[in-house]
mmCIF file of C-alpha atoms in Angstrom:
data_model
loop_
_atom_site.group_PDB
_atom_site.id
_atom_site.type_symbol
_atom_site.label_atom_id
_atom_site.label_comp_id
_atom_site.label_asym_id
_atom_site.label_seq_id
_atom_site.Cartn_x
_atom_site.Cartn_y
_atom_site.Cartn_z
ATOM 1 C CA UNK A 1 84.422 93.246 103.543
ATOM 2 C CA UNK A 2 83.756 96.926 102.910
ATOM 3 C CA UNK A 3 85.199 97.983 106.234
ATOM 4 C CA UNK A 4 88.432 99.401 107.605
ATOM 5 C CA UNK A 5 91.294 99.495 105.105
ATOM 6 C CA UNK A 6 89.157 98.103 102.257
ATOM 7 C CA UNK A 7 86.554 100.837 102.755
ATOM 8 C CA UNK A 8 89.306 103.441 102.855
ATOM 9 C CA UNK A 9 90.780 102.167 99.568
ATOM 10 C CA UNK A 10 87.387 102.187 97.852
ATOM 11 C CA UNK A 11 86.683 105.733 99.044
ATOM 12 C CA UNK A 12 90.100 106.970 97.933
ATOM 13 C CA UNK A 13 89.595 105.406 94.491
ATOM 14 C CA UNK A 14 85.981 106.519 94.124
ATOM 15 C CA UNK A 15 86.007 109.996 95.658
ATOM 16 C CA UNK A 16 89.654 110.923 96.077
ATOM 17 C CA UNK A 17 90.924 110.746 92.482
ATOM 18 C CA UNK A 18 93.291 107.933 93.477
ATOM 19 C CA UNK A 19 93.059 105.917 90.269
ATOM 20 C CA UNK A 20 96.634 104.809 90.946
ATOM 21 C CA UNK A 21 95.183 102.403 93.538
ATOM 22 C CA UNK A 22 93.259 100.372 90.927
ATOM 23 C CA UNK A 23 96.149 98.061 89.879
ATOM 24 C CA UNK A 24 96.881 97.075 93.492
ATOM 25 C CA UNK A 25 93.183 96.510 94.172
ATOM 26 C CA UNK A 26 92.915 94.471 90.960
ATOM 27 C CA UNK A 27 95.692 92.151 92.186
ATOM 28 C CA UNK A 28 93.572 91.359 95.243
ATOM 29 C CA UNK A 29 90.504 90.832 93.044
ATOM 30 C CA UNK A 30 92.423 88.345 90.901
ATOM 31 C CA UNK A 31 93.296 86.352 94.012
ATOM 32 C CA UNK A 32 89.581 86.086 94.776
ATOM 33 C CA UNK A 33 88.248 85.590 91.258
ATOM 34 C CA UNK A 34 91.149 84.169 89.279
ATOM 35 C CA UNK A 35 89.335 80.985 88.228
ATOM 36 C CA UNK A 36 86.383 82.966 86.886
ATOM 37 C CA UNK A 37 88.711 85.288 85.021
ATOM 38 C CA UNK A 38 90.392 82.287 83.356
ATOM 39 C CA UNK A 39 87.006 81.142 82.004
ATOM 40 C CA UNK A 40 85.921 84.624 80.908
ATOM 41 C CA UNK A 41 85.853 85.866 77.337
ATOM 42 C CA UNK A 42 85.951 89.525 78.380
ATOM 43 C CA UNK A 43 85.757 91.991 81.271
ATOM 44 C CA UNK A 44 83.416 94.962 81.459
ATOM 45 C CA UNK A 45 82.668 97.565 84.128
ATOM 46 C CA UNK A 46 79.384 98.644 85.625
ATOM 47 C CA UNK A 47 78.930 101.952 83.802
ATOM 48 C CA UNK A 48 78.177 105.346 85.257
ATOM 49 C CA UNK A 49 75.534 107.587 83.744
ATOM 50 C CA UNK A 50 77.186 110.183 81.493
ATOM 51 C CA UNK A 51 76.345 113.038 83.894
ATOM 52 C CA UNK A 52 77.899 111.239 86.883
ATOM 53 C CA UNK A 53 80.927 110.383 84.737
ATOM 54 C CA UNK A 54 81.195 114.032 83.727
ATOM 55 C CA UNK A 55 81.120 115.198 87.359
ATOM 56 C CA UNK A 56 83.521 112.521 88.661
ATOM 57 C CA UNK A 57 85.758 112.487 85.535
ATOM 58 C CA UNK A 58 86.310 108.718 85.689
ATOM 59 C CA UNK A 59 84.500 105.492 86.487
ATOM 60 C CA UNK A 60 86.084 103.649 89.422
ATOM 61 C CA UNK A 61 84.671 100.324 88.178
ATOM 62 C CA UNK A 62 86.246 100.932 84.777
ATOM 63 C CA UNK A 63 89.594 101.657 86.425
ATOM 64 C CA UNK A 64 89.388 98.334 88.269
ATOM 65 C CA UNK A 65 88.225 96.526 85.119
ATOM 66 C CA UNK A 66 91.011 97.993 83.005
ATOM 67 C CA UNK A 67 93.597 96.865 85.560
ATOM 68 C CA UNK A 68 92.039 93.385 85.761
ATOM 69 C CA UNK A 69 92.044 93.059 81.980
ATOM 70 C CA UNK A 70 95.699 93.999 81.824
ATOM 71 C CA UNK A 71 96.662 91.544 84.547
ATOM 72 C CA UNK A 72 94.569 88.680 83.150
ATOM 73 C CA UNK A 73 95.188 89.335 79.445
ATOM 74 C CA UNK A 74 91.439 89.449 78.756
ATOM 75 C CA UNK A 75 89.689 91.967 76.482
ATOM 76 C CA UNK A 76 88.315 95.012 78.296
ATOM 77 C CA UNK A 77 84.960 96.198 76.933
ATOM 78 C CA UNK A 78 83.998 99.607 78.331
ATOM 79 C CA UNK A 79 81.051 101.156 76.527
ATOM 80 C CA UNK A 80 79.405 97.835 75.660
ATOM 81 C CA UNK A 81 77.078 98.157 78.636
ATOM 82 C CA UNK A 82 75.636 101.649 79.062
ATOM 83 C CA UNK A 83 73.636 103.298 81.822
ATOM 84 C CA UNK A 84 70.643 104.772 80.045
ATOM 85 C CA UNK A 85 68.754 105.943 83.121
ATOM 86 C CA UNK A 86 70.032 108.661 85.416
ATOM 87 C CA UNK A 87 69.660 107.082 88.846
ATOM 88 C CA UNK A 88 70.037 108.613 92.258
ATOM 89 C CA UNK A 89 72.937 107.499 94.437
ATOM 90 C CA UNK A 90 72.291 104.145 96.111
ATOM 91 C CA UNK A 91 73.807 105.177 99.471
ATOM 92 C CA UNK A 92 71.110 105.310 102.143
ATOM 93 C CA UNK A 93 68.420 103.563 100.089
ATOM 94 C CA UNK A 94 66.616 100.438 101.286
ATOM 95 C CA UNK A 95 67.121 97.189 99.395
ATOM 96 C CA UNK A 96 63.780 97.617 97.583
ATOM 97 C CA UNK A 97 64.490 101.276 96.780
ATOM 98 C CA UNK A 98 67.892 100.300 95.375
ATOM 99 C CA UNK A 99 66.308 97.691 93.096
ATOM 100 C CA UNK A 100 63.635 100.178 91.950
ATOM 101 C CA UNK A 101 66.280 102.848 91.395
ATOM 102 C CA UNK A 102 68.317 100.753 88.928
ATOM 103 C CA UNK A 103 65.451 98.883 87.235
ATOM 104 C CA UNK A 104 65.855 99.455 83.482
ATOM 105 C CA UNK A 105 68.995 101.529 84.000
ATOM 106 C CA UNK A 106 71.298 99.452 81.766
ATOM 107 C CA UNK A 107 71.380 98.513 78.117
ATOM 108 C CA UNK A 108 73.864 96.864 75.779
ATOM 109 C CA UNK A 109 74.791 99.197 72.923
ATOM 110 C CA UNK A 110 73.074 97.918 69.759
ATOM 111 C CA UNK A 111 76.226 98.117 67.661
ATOM 112 C CA UNK A 112 78.191 96.071 70.233
ATOM 113 C CA UNK A 113 75.783 93.212 70.954
ATOM 114 C CA UNK A 114 78.109 90.831 69.103
ATOM 115 C CA UNK A 115 80.677 91.366 71.892
ATOM 116 C CA UNK A 116 78.159 89.999 74.410
ATOM 117 C CA UNK A 117 76.244 87.293 72.537
ATOM 118 C CA UNK A 118 77.366 83.786 73.458
ATOM 119 C CA UNK A 119 80.103 85.058 75.791
ATOM 120 C CA UNK A 120 81.172 84.411 79.362
ATOM 121 C CA UNK A 121 81.642 87.855 80.888
ATOM 122 C CA UNK A 122 83.079 89.236 84.110
ATOM 123 C CA UNK A 123 81.209 92.326 85.309
ATOM 124 C CA UNK A 124 83.327 94.534 87.589
ATOM 125 C CA UNK A 125 82.109 96.880 90.309
ATOM 126 C CA UNK A 126 83.814 98.415 93.318
ATOM 127 C CA UNK A 127 81.404 97.388 96.094
ATOM 128 C CA UNK A 128 78.622 94.808 96.317
ATOM 129 C CA UNK A 129 75.937 95.958 98.735
ATOM 130 C CA UNK A 130 72.503 94.458 98.020
ATOM 131 C CA UNK A 131 73.263 93.282 94.499
ATOM 132 C CA UNK A 132 70.664 95.577 92.936
ATOM 133 C CA UNK A 133 73.084 97.320 90.575
ATOM 134 C CA UNK A 134 74.880 94.220 89.353
ATOM 135 C CA UNK A 135 71.575 92.329 89.042
ATOM 136 C CA UNK A 136 70.130 95.032 86.796
ATOM 137 C CA UNK A 137 73.334 95.143 84.738
ATOM 138 C CA UNK A 138 73.430 91.340 84.479
ATOM 139 C CA UNK A 139 69.820 91.250 83.241
ATOM 140 C CA UNK A 140 70.745 93.634 80.416
ATOM 141 C CA UNK A 141 73.755 91.488 79.457
ATOM 142 C CA UNK A 142 71.691 88.279 79.534
ATOM 143 C CA UNK A 143 68.969 89.892 77.378
ATOM 144 C CA UNK A 144 71.713 90.664 74.863
ATOM 145 C CA UNK A 145 72.702 87.004 74.790
ATOM 146 C CA UNK A 146 75.508 86.612 77.330
ATOM 147 C CA UNK A 147 75.821 82.947 78.275
ATOM 148 C CA UNK A 148 77.193 83.668 81.730
ATOM 149 C CA UNK A 149 77.914 86.770 83.791
ATOM 150 C CA UNK A 150 80.186 86.576 86.814
ATOM 151 C CA UNK A 151 80.306 89.568 89.133
ATOM 152 C CA UNK A 152 83.663 90.501 90.634
ATOM 153 C CA UNK A 153 83.866 93.313 93.175
ATOM 154 C CA UNK A 154 86.631 94.623 95.375
ATOM 155 C CA UNK A 155 84.533 94.618 98.541
ATOM 156 C CA UNK A 156 81.216 93.482 99.914
ATOM 157 C CA UNK A 157 79.272 95.741 102.245
ATOM 158 C CA UNK A 158 77.583 94.475 105.357
ATOM 159 C CA UNK A 159 73.915 95.300 104.931
ATOM 160 C CA UNK A 160 71.779 95.886 107.971
ATOM 161 C CA UNK A 161 68.000 95.832 107.515
ATOM 162 C CA UNK A 162 66.378 99.247 107.632
#
């Protein structure tokens, strides 16, 4: 759950430049999703829009995905899925507003569709809140021909209706 120590770890990774935490967090993710990782053909992160990546300097989901790929000996495919729409931050948005915010935000790079087509993929994100982000990303991967997309996150937020 995205609470207490888990919330603190996510915030340190995401906002505190503590990319050194990703390997430890990835170990915990493997304990939760090890069977899915065994079946996967590749691992890819939920991408940030290029402007958010520029301001943050790294993608926390990519740091987790890179660590997972190294630990599971699976190919890591950053850049296959891109965020083509500059979205506002999801924090504070209602479930419907979150879904609207990320609708059409993701696309598989044309020259990398072969890395998605017919594959079982693990999509990595730091926190699952309403599922809006990973649902939009999964739709883009499925449209590009992914057979199966499994979502693996470090934490799951408790969502209270607004």
